[in-house]
Amino acid sequence: MSAQDSIKEGAKLTSIEIRGVQVPFIFEQSKQLPVGSIEFIFVGGASDEQKDGLAALSSKILNEGTKQLGNVEFAKKLESKAISIYAGANLQTMSFEISYLKEFEDLSFEFFKDLLYNPNLTPNALNKVKMLTLNRLAREEDDFDSVASKNLYQILFKGTRMAIPLLGTKQSIESIELKDIEAFLKRNLVLSRLIVVAGGDVKEEALRQKIISTFSALPVGEGRQREYYKTSREVDSINVDKPTEQAFIYFGAPFDINNKEQNYIARVMSFILGGSGFGSRIMEEVRVKRGLAYSAYTRINLDGSADFMSGYLQTKLENKDEAIKVVKEVIRDFVDNGVNAQELSAAKAFLLGSEPLREETLSQRLNATFSNYFKGLPLNQHKKELELIRNLSLEELNAYIKAHREILDLSFSVVE
């Protein structure tokens, strides 16, 4: 068995041919529970929308049941058999997640097929999801964390789709019509964009045949490649005045990945700088030593869409300037002087010890496998990284840290 096939009872990547299209198929056999789990993922999502928030709104309306049954009756039928079907949208994907008891696999596919080809695209359903989305957007205007976070993305990803909230804006949501959603789904729900991730106590060949039967009527359509968004090199800041006694401080910077095979070093670096809670550099300096915030963190984001560093803290208004100064000092010292052996040892102990907890469930394992696939990495990259982390030397880590001086180019988004 190859390393790629050895992920927890044999997760593997093959393909399913449907109407001449080779659909990627990631599968893991697991007999821990008599259940099945499938995710049908279509590459596109918000990166392929003509109106802001269209992908999110389209996924919401897909959760409103079928045109014949409507939301309530469709949900009742699913619930009576303990079947779950959920549609969601992200920056680069739209997906359907299906989970079911082994005995109801056939019925699950019947329900899903009905939803796929006969969704509840009606004025009433659209008005409902638009109202819910507009209400959420209104609430977020008074959520200062949300305001600061959105503004940081506007700085870091200016001029790209990542600068736009996934939910869109009040104006864009109000402008969306049924014809927009119909066109979006027609373009995105096609075989050329489909990826299947499945597992559980199911028979692989039988599952393949059900998938072929379910999608045989789907158009081939046009494929779409994963997008990559570069972080702005321009240092900037946004300050927003709100009726608050606290300053909400979000900050970020570019993080250049020249060799994604070294992402494991970035994980260790991220953990020590600000991802480990108490004991991290940021938390120790900002809270423990100076009492400037209840919590503070940083993380290096390597999700496949963009590579960047981001962080957050909340402090009293009168401490805002000092807190920002401390953040800059801590990160500069980190880059200039690196870490010590004790910090590396603690990071290794936690990262190696916590990895089994991230793979306790089938869903967790499938998500990790798909994440690797979507980033263009081997399916078992997260497994390989454990051994690499175990053998990482202090000299290698500090050389890596010192090579990433771009994280000193910090931009700030503040609500005060």
Short mmCIF file of C-alpha atoms in Angstrom, two decimals:
data_model
loop_
_atom_site.label_atom_id
_atom_site.label_comp_id
_atom_site.label_asym_id
_atom_site.label_seq_id
_atom_site.Cartn_x
_atom_site.Cartn_y
_atom_site.Cartn_z
CA MET A 1 0.00 0.00 0.00
CA SER A 2 1.39 3.41 -0.98
CA ALA A 3 1.68 6.31 1.43
CA GLN A 4 -1.15 8.07 -0.36
CA ASP A 5 -3.46 5.11 0.13
CA SER A 6 -2.69 4.63 3.79
CA ILE A 7 -4.79 7.37 5.33
CA LYS A 8 -6.98 5.73 7.96
CA GLU A 9 -8.10 2.50 6.34
CA GLY A 10 -7.26 3.57 2.82
CA ALA A 11 -8.46 6.96 1.64
CA LYS A 12 -7.65 7.10 -2.06
CA LEU A 13 -8.09 9.23 -5.13
CA THR A 14 -9.50 7.76 -8.33
CA SER A 15 -12.11 9.04 -10.79
CA ILE A 16 -15.61 8.26 -12.00
CA GLU A 17 -16.39 8.67 -15.69
CA ILE A 18 -19.72 10.38 -16.29
CA ARG A 19 -20.62 11.38 -19.85
CA GLY A 20 -16.99 11.41 -20.84
CA VAL A 21 -15.89 13.53 -17.86
CA GLN A 22 -13.38 12.10 -15.38
CA VAL A 23 -14.84 13.24 -12.07
CA PRO A 24 -12.28 13.14 -9.20
CA PHE A 25 -13.42 10.67 -6.54
CA ILE A 26 -11.90 10.60 -3.05
CA PHE A 27 -13.09 7.61 -1.03
CA GLU A 28 -12.39 6.12 2.38
CA GLN A 29 -13.83 2.84 3.60
CA SER A 30 -14.72 3.00 7.30
CA LYS A 31 -16.74 0.44 9.20
CA GLN A 32 -16.67 2.22 12.55
CA LEU A 33 -20.38 3.09 12.21
CA PRO A 34 -23.12 1.94 9.81
CA VAL A 35 -23.29 5.32 8.08
CA GLY A 36 -22.36 6.97 4.82
CA SER A 37 -21.04 10.46 4.19
CA ILE A 38 -20.81 12.15 0.80
CA GLU A 39 -19.90 15.63 -0.32
CA PHE A 40 -20.55 16.73 -3.89
CA ILE A 41 -18.28 19.74 -4.44
CA PHE A 42 -18.50 22.07 -7.44
CA VAL A 43 -15.54 24.37 -8.07
CA GLY A 44 -16.67 27.97 -8.54
CA GLY A 45 -18.54 29.41 -5.60
CA ALA A 46 -18.33 33.11 -4.86
CA SER A 47 -15.32 33.52 -7.13
CA ASP A 48 -17.68 32.89 -10.07
CA GLU A 49 -20.59 35.16 -9.19
CA GLN A 50 -21.76 38.23 -11.09
CA LYS A 51 -23.45 39.83 -8.09
CA ASP A 52 -21.95 39.90 -4.60
CA GLY A 53 -23.58 37.33 -2.34
CA LEU A 54 -25.07 35.34 -5.23
CA ALA A 55 -23.30 32.09 -4.32
CA ALA A 56 -24.34 32.28 -0.68
CA LEU A 57 -27.93 33.13 -1.58
CA SER A 58 -28.05 30.31 -4.13
CA SER A 59 -26.91 27.77 -1.55
CA LYS A 60 -29.49 29.05 0.92
CA ILE A 61 -32.31 28.58 -1.54
CA LEU A 62 -31.08 25.03 -2.18
CA ASN A 63 -31.79 24.39 1.50
CA GLU A 64 -35.43 25.35 0.99
CA GLY A 65 -36.41 21.90 -0.27
CA THR A 66 -37.87 20.94 -3.64
CA LYS A 67 -40.36 22.82 -5.74
CA GLN A 68 -42.96 20.08 -5.23
CA LEU A 69 -42.61 19.59 -1.48
CA GLY A 70 -41.27 22.91 -0.27
CA ASN A 71 -38.99 23.36 2.71
CA VAL A 72 -41.10 21.96 5.54
CA GLU A 73 -42.33 18.76 3.89
CA PHE A 74 -38.95 18.00 2.35
CA ALA A 75 -37.28 18.46 5.74
CA LYS A 76 -39.85 16.18 7.40
CA LYS A 77 -39.15 13.40 4.92
CA LEU A 78 -35.40 13.67 5.54
CA GLU A 79 -35.82 13.77 9.30
CA SER A 80 -38.05 10.71 9.37
CA LYS A 81 -35.15 8.66 8.00
CA ALA A 82 -32.32 10.50 9.80
CA ILE A 83 -30.99 11.77 6.47
CA SER A 84 -29.18 15.10 6.27
CA ILE A 85 -28.72 17.09 3.05
CA TYR A 86 -27.13 20.51 3.34
CA ALA A 87 -26.01 22.93 0.62
CA GLY A 88 -23.32 25.49 1.26
CA ALA A 89 -21.10 27.93 -0.59
CA ASN A 90 -17.60 29.21 0.04
CA LEU A 91 -15.22 31.48 -1.80
CA GLN A 92 -14.31 28.84 -4.39
CA THR A 93 -16.81 26.01 -4.03
CA MET A 94 -20.48 25.15 -3.79
CA SER A 95 -21.28 21.82 -2.19
CA PHE A 96 -23.92 19.39 -1.02
CA GLU A 97 -23.17 17.41 2.16
CA ILE A 98 -25.15 14.23 2.61
CA SER A 99 -25.10 11.87 5.58
CA TYR A 100 -27.28 8.85 6.13
CA LEU A 101 -27.69 5.50 7.83
CA LYS A 102 -26.39 2.68 5.69
CA GLU A 103 -29.86 1.19 5.25
CA PHE A 104 -31.19 4.42 3.73
CA GLU A 105 -28.48 5.00 1.12
CA ASP A 106 -30.82 4.47 -1.85
CA LEU A 107 -33.44 6.76 -0.37
CA SER A 108 -30.82 9.43 0.33
CA PHE A 109 -29.83 9.47 -3.32
CA GLU A 110 -33.49 9.72 -4.35
CA PHE A 111 -34.01 12.77 -2.14
CA PHE A 112 -30.79 14.38 -3.31
CA LYS A 113 -31.57 13.78 -6.97
CA ASP A 114 -34.97 15.42 -6.54
CA LEU A 115 -33.32 18.44 -4.88
CA LEU A 116 -30.59 18.70 -7.52
CA TYR A 117 -32.96 18.74 -10.48
CA ASN A 118 -36.08 20.30 -8.91
CA PRO A 119 -34.97 22.86 -6.30
CA ASN A 120 -37.48 25.23 -4.76
CA LEU A 121 -36.67 28.16 -7.06
CA THR A 122 -39.82 30.13 -6.31
CA PRO A 123 -40.47 33.79 -5.45
CA ASN A 124 -41.52 32.84 -1.92
CA ALA A 125 -38.34 30.89 -1.25
CA LEU A 126 -36.19 33.69 -2.69
CA ASN A 127 -37.93 36.34 -0.61
CA LYS A 128 -37.41 34.25 2.53
CA VAL A 129 -33.66 33.72 2.05
CA LYS A 130 -33.17 37.34 1.02
CA MET A 131 -34.92 38.54 4.16
CA LEU A 132 -32.82 36.26 6.36
CA THR A 133 -29.62 37.41 4.67
CA LEU A 134 -30.52 41.09 4.94
CA ASN A 135 -31.31 40.63 8.64
CA ARG A 136 -27.93 39.02 9.21
CA LEU A 137 -26.14 41.80 7.33
CA ALA A 138 -27.94 44.35 9.49
CA ARG A 139 -26.83 42.55 12.66
CA GLU A 140 -23.24 42.46 11.43
CA GLU A 141 -23.19 46.24 11.13
CA ASP A 142 -23.37 46.34 14.94
CA ASP A 143 -20.90 43.48 15.37
CA PHE A 144 -17.62 45.34 15.76
CA ASP A 145 -15.52 42.22 15.31
CA SER A 146 -17.24 41.61 11.99
CA VAL A 147 -16.72 45.23 10.89
CA ALA A 148 -13.01 45.18 11.75
CA SER A 149 -12.47 41.79 10.11
CA LYS A 150 -14.20 42.81 6.87
CA ASN A 151 -12.16 46.00 6.69
CA LEU A 152 -8.92 44.09 7.15
CA TYR A 153 -9.77 41.89 4.17
CA GLN A 154 -10.47 45.04 2.15
CA ILE A 155 -6.91 46.14 2.88
CA LEU A 156 -5.16 42.82 2.38
CA PHE A 157 -7.06 41.78 -0.75
CA LYS A 158 -7.97 45.09 -2.33
CA GLY A 159 -9.43 44.67 -5.80
CA THR A 160 -10.07 40.92 -5.47
CA ARG A 161 -13.10 38.78 -4.61
CA MET A 162 -11.60 38.08 -1.18
CA ALA A 163 -12.18 41.72 -0.25
CA ILE A 164 -15.93 41.22 -0.57
CA PRO A 165 -17.95 39.56 2.22
CA LEU A 166 -19.33 36.17 1.20
CA LEU A 167 -22.85 37.32 2.07
CA GLY A 168 -22.54 40.34 -0.19
CA THR A 169 -24.01 43.74 0.66
CA LYS A 170 -27.50 45.05 1.28
CA GLN A 171 -27.60 46.58 -2.18
CA SER A 172 -26.35 43.49 -3.99
CA ILE A 173 -28.71 41.11 -2.16
CA GLU A 174 -31.70 43.33 -2.90
CA SER A 175 -30.79 43.29 -6.59
CA ILE A 176 -30.64 39.50 -6.95
CA GLU A 177 -33.53 37.92 -8.86
CA LEU A 178 -34.55 34.32 -9.52
CA LYS A 179 -33.05 34.49 -12.99
CA ASP A 180 -29.67 35.36 -11.45
CA ILE A 181 -29.77 32.29 -9.21
CA GLU A 182 -30.97 30.05 -12.03
CA ALA A 183 -28.12 31.21 -14.27
CA PHE A 184 -25.57 30.80 -11.46
CA LEU A 185 -26.68 27.25 -10.67
CA LYS A 186 -26.80 26.34 -14.37
CA ARG A 187 -23.20 27.48 -14.79
CA ASN A 188 -21.84 25.97 -11.57
CA LEU A 189 -23.69 22.68 -11.13
CA VAL A 190 -21.99 20.91 -14.02
CA LEU A 191 -19.92 17.75 -14.38
CA SER A 192 -16.74 19.58 -15.38
CA ARG A 193 -16.64 21.24 -11.96
CA LEU A 194 -17.64 18.26 -9.83
CA ILE A 195 -15.48 16.58 -7.18
CA VAL A 196 -16.86 13.72 -5.06
CA VAL A 197 -15.62 13.05 -1.53
CA ALA A 198 -17.20 10.03 0.15
CA GLY A 199 -16.71 7.44 2.84
CA GLY A 200 -18.24 5.22 5.46
CA ASP A 201 -19.59 1.72 5.77
CA VAL A 202 -20.60 1.61 2.11
CA LYS A 203 -19.69 -0.49 -0.91
CA GLU A 204 -17.49 1.54 -3.21
CA GLU A 205 -18.58 0.06 -6.53
CA ALA A 206 -22.29 0.32 -5.68
CA LEU A 207 -21.73 3.90 -4.61
CA ARG A 208 -20.01 4.66 -7.91
CA GLN A 209 -22.99 3.39 -9.85
CA LYS A 210 -25.41 5.48 -7.80
CA ILE A 211 -23.29 8.58 -8.43
CA ILE A 212 -23.21 7.89 -12.18
CA SER A 213 -26.98 7.40 -12.25
CA THR A 214 -27.62 10.54 -10.21
CA PHE A 215 -25.48 12.87 -12.31
CA SER A 216 -26.03 11.36 -15.75
CA ALA A 217 -28.50 14.11 -16.66
CA LEU A 218 -26.25 16.94 -15.46
CA PRO A 219 -24.71 19.13 -18.20
CA VAL A 220 -20.99 18.77 -18.87
CA GLY A 221 -20.52 22.55 -18.75
CA GLU A 222 -17.24 24.42 -18.53
CA GLY A 223 -14.61 23.57 -15.95
CA ARG A 224 -13.04 26.05 -13.58
CA GLN A 225 -9.63 26.16 -11.96
CA ARG A 226 -8.90 27.07 -8.36
CA GLU A 227 -8.15 30.77 -7.92
CA TYR A 228 -5.22 32.13 -5.96
CA TYR A 229 -5.38 35.63 -4.46
CA LYS A 230 -2.22 37.58 -3.74
CA THR A 231 -2.05 39.62 -0.58
CA SER A 232 -1.47 43.33 -1.10
CA ARG A 233 2.08 44.52 -0.40
CA GLU A 234 0.80 47.99 0.46
CA VAL A 235 0.71 48.78 4.18
CA ASP A 236 -2.55 50.52 5.09
CA SER A 237 -5.00 51.07 7.92
CA ILE A 238 -8.73 51.63 8.40
CA ASN A 239 -10.16 53.20 11.55
CA VAL A 240 -13.90 53.22 12.19
CA ASP A 241 -15.59 55.14 15.00
CA LYS A 242 -18.35 53.27 16.83
CA PRO A 243 -20.07 53.72 20.20
CA THR A 244 -17.79 51.36 22.12
CA GLU A 245 -15.48 51.48 25.13
CA GLN A 246 -13.22 48.84 23.59
CA ALA A 247 -10.90 48.96 20.60
CA PHE A 248 -11.28 46.00 18.24
CA ILE A 249 -7.91 45.58 16.53
CA TYR A 250 -7.42 43.28 13.54
CA PHE A 251 -4.10 43.16 11.72
CA GLY A 252 -2.47 41.24 8.91
CA ALA A 253 0.42 41.00 6.49
CA PRO A 254 1.54 39.03 3.43
CA PHE A 255 3.12 35.62 3.87
CA ASP A 256 5.14 34.41 0.90
CA ILE A 257 5.04 30.70 0.18
CA ASN A 258 7.84 29.79 -2.20
CA ASN A 259 7.73 26.08 -1.43
CA LYS A 260 4.41 24.65 -0.21
CA GLU A 261 6.20 21.48 0.84
CA GLN A 262 7.53 23.60 3.73
CA ASN A 263 4.06 24.54 4.99
CA TYR A 264 4.71 22.37 8.03
CA ILE A 265 7.37 24.85 9.17
CA ALA A 266 4.81 27.65 8.83
CA ARG A 267 2.48 25.63 11.11
CA VAL A 268 5.13 25.51 13.83
CA MET A 269 5.99 29.17 13.32
CA SER A 270 2.32 30.16 13.53
CA PHE A 271 1.78 28.10 16.68
CA ILE A 272 4.67 29.70 18.57
CA LEU A 273 4.00 33.27 17.48
CA GLY A 274 0.32 33.45 18.28
CA GLY A 275 -1.63 30.24 17.76
CA SER A 276 -1.04 28.44 21.04
CA GLY A 277 -3.01 30.61 23.42
CA PHE A 278 -1.19 31.06 26.73
CA GLY A 279 2.47 30.55 26.06
CA SER A 280 2.43 32.12 22.61
CA ARG A 281 4.58 35.19 22.08
CA ILE A 282 1.65 37.48 21.39
CA MET A 283 -0.41 36.34 24.37
CA GLU A 284 2.52 36.50 26.76
CA GLU A 285 3.53 40.02 25.79
CA VAL A 286 0.08 41.55 25.25
CA ARG A 287 -1.88 39.99 28.11
CA VAL A 288 0.37 38.29 30.64
CA LYS A 289 3.12 40.89 30.88
CA ARG A 290 1.19 44.07 30.08
CA GLY A 291 -2.46 43.27 30.73
CA LEU A 292 -3.54 44.98 27.51
CA ALA A 293 -6.11 42.43 26.37
CA TYR A 294 -8.06 39.41 27.56
CA SER A 295 -6.95 37.44 24.51
CA ALA A 296 -4.70 37.98 21.53
CA TYR A 297 -3.68 35.70 18.71
CA THR A 298 -2.05 35.50 15.31
CA ARG A 299 -2.18 32.78 12.71
CA ILE A 300 -0.65 32.04 9.34
CA ASN A 301 -3.42 31.24 6.87
CA LEU A 302 -2.55 28.65 4.21
CA ASP A 303 -5.97 27.56 2.97
CA GLY A 304 -5.18 27.33 -0.72
CA SER A 305 -6.94 30.54 -1.75
CA ALA A 306 -4.40 32.94 -0.24
CA ASP A 307 -1.37 32.90 2.03
CA PHE A 308 -1.22 35.59 4.72
CA MET A 309 -0.77 36.28 8.39
CA SER A 310 -3.61 37.70 10.47
CA GLY A 311 -4.23 38.50 14.10
CA TYR A 312 -6.63 40.03 16.58
CA LEU A 313 -6.91 41.60 20.00
CA GLN A 314 -9.39 43.71 21.92
CA THR A 315 -8.35 46.34 24.45
CA LYS A 316 -9.51 49.50 26.21
CA LEU A 317 -9.64 52.59 24.03
CA GLU A 318 -6.89 54.28 26.01
CA ASN A 319 -4.60 51.27 25.44
CA LYS A 320 -5.09 51.03 21.68
CA ASP A 321 -1.89 52.75 20.58
CA GLU A 322 0.25 50.89 23.10
CA ALA A 323 -1.28 47.55 22.08
CA ILE A 324 -0.53 48.17 18.40
CA LYS A 325 3.02 49.18 19.30
CA VAL A 326 3.52 45.98 21.30
CA VAL A 327 2.21 43.82 18.45
CA LYS A 328 4.71 45.38 16.07
CA GLU A 329 7.56 44.95 18.57
CA VAL A 330 6.74 41.32 19.28
CA ILE A 331 6.59 40.38 15.63
CA ARG A 332 9.81 42.24 14.84
CA ASP A 333 11.65 40.53 17.69
CA PHE A 334 10.24 37.18 16.53
CA VAL A 335 11.55 37.66 13.00
CA ASP A 336 14.91 39.11 14.07
CA ASN A 337 15.75 36.61 16.81
CA GLY A 338 13.64 33.53 16.13
CA VAL A 339 12.55 31.08 18.81
CA ASN A 340 14.30 29.02 21.48
CA ALA A 341 14.57 25.28 21.97
CA GLN A 342 11.92 25.22 24.71
CA GLU A 343 9.36 26.89 22.45
CA LEU A 344 10.07 24.46 19.63
CA SER A 345 9.81 21.48 21.98
CA ALA A 346 6.44 22.66 23.34
CA ALA A 347 5.13 23.26 19.81
CA LYS A 348 6.15 19.79 18.69
CA ALA A 349 4.55 18.17 21.72
CA PHE A 350 1.22 19.89 21.12
CA LEU A 351 1.06 19.55 17.33
CA LEU A 352 2.06 15.89 17.34
CA GLY A 353 -0.14 15.05 20.30
CA SER A 354 -3.26 16.79 19.05
CA GLU A 355 -3.23 15.40 15.51
CA PRO A 356 -5.16 12.21 16.43
CA LEU A 357 -7.97 14.39 17.82
CA ARG A 358 -8.33 16.00 14.40
CA GLU A 359 -9.05 12.64 12.80
CA GLU A 360 -11.46 11.08 15.26
CA THR A 361 -14.42 11.27 12.89
CA LEU A 362 -14.86 10.26 9.29
CA SER A 363 -15.94 13.80 8.44
CA GLN A 364 -12.72 15.25 9.85
CA ARG A 365 -10.60 12.81 7.88
CA LEU A 366 -12.43 13.45 4.63
CA ASN A 367 -12.21 17.21 5.10
CA ALA A 368 -8.45 16.99 5.69
CA THR A 369 -8.01 14.81 2.63
CA PHE A 370 -10.02 17.12 0.38
CA SER A 371 -8.15 20.15 1.70
CA ASN A 372 -4.87 18.56 0.64
CA TYR A 373 -6.29 17.67 -2.77
CA PHE A 374 -7.66 21.17 -3.34
CA LYS A 375 -4.27 22.72 -2.50
CA GLY A 376 -2.55 20.43 -4.99
CA LEU A 377 -0.79 18.42 -2.28
CA PRO A 378 -0.65 14.64 -1.74
CA LEU A 379 -3.77 13.33 -0.05
CA ASN A 380 -1.83 12.35 3.05
CA GLN A 381 0.19 15.56 3.30
CA HIS A 382 -1.07 16.23 6.84
CA LYS A 383 0.29 12.81 7.84
CA LYS A 384 3.64 13.42 6.19
CA GLU A 385 3.94 16.74 7.99
CA LEU A 386 3.85 15.07 11.39
CA GLU A 387 7.14 13.30 10.77
CA LEU A 388 8.62 16.46 9.26
CA ILE A 389 7.59 18.44 12.33
CA ARG A 390 9.04 15.75 14.59
CA ASN A 391 12.42 16.10 12.85
CA LEU A 392 12.39 19.90 12.47
CA SER A 393 15.53 21.45 13.90
CA LEU A 394 15.78 24.77 15.69
CA GLU A 395 18.21 26.02 13.04
CA GLU A 396 15.78 25.17 10.21
CA LEU A 397 12.87 26.85 11.96
CA ASN A 398 14.75 30.05 12.77
CA ALA A 399 16.16 30.31 9.25
CA TYR A 400 12.59 29.98 7.91
CA ILE A 401 11.27 32.64 10.30
CA LYS A 402 14.03 35.10 9.43
CA ALA A 403 13.33 34.60 5.73
CA HIS A 404 9.77 35.86 6.15
CA ARG A 405 10.34 39.51 6.89
CA GLU A 406 7.22 40.36 4.88
CA ILE A 407 5.13 39.76 8.01
CA LEU A 408 6.59 42.99 9.38
CA ASP A 409 4.54 44.89 6.78
CA LEU A 410 1.51 45.03 9.05
CA SER A 411 -1.79 46.63 8.14
CA PHE A 412 -4.38 47.41 10.80
CA SER A 413 -8.16 47.60 10.91
CA VAL A 414 -9.52 49.18 14.07
CA VAL A 415 -13.01 49.83 15.39
CA GLU A 416 -12.94 52.27 18.30
#
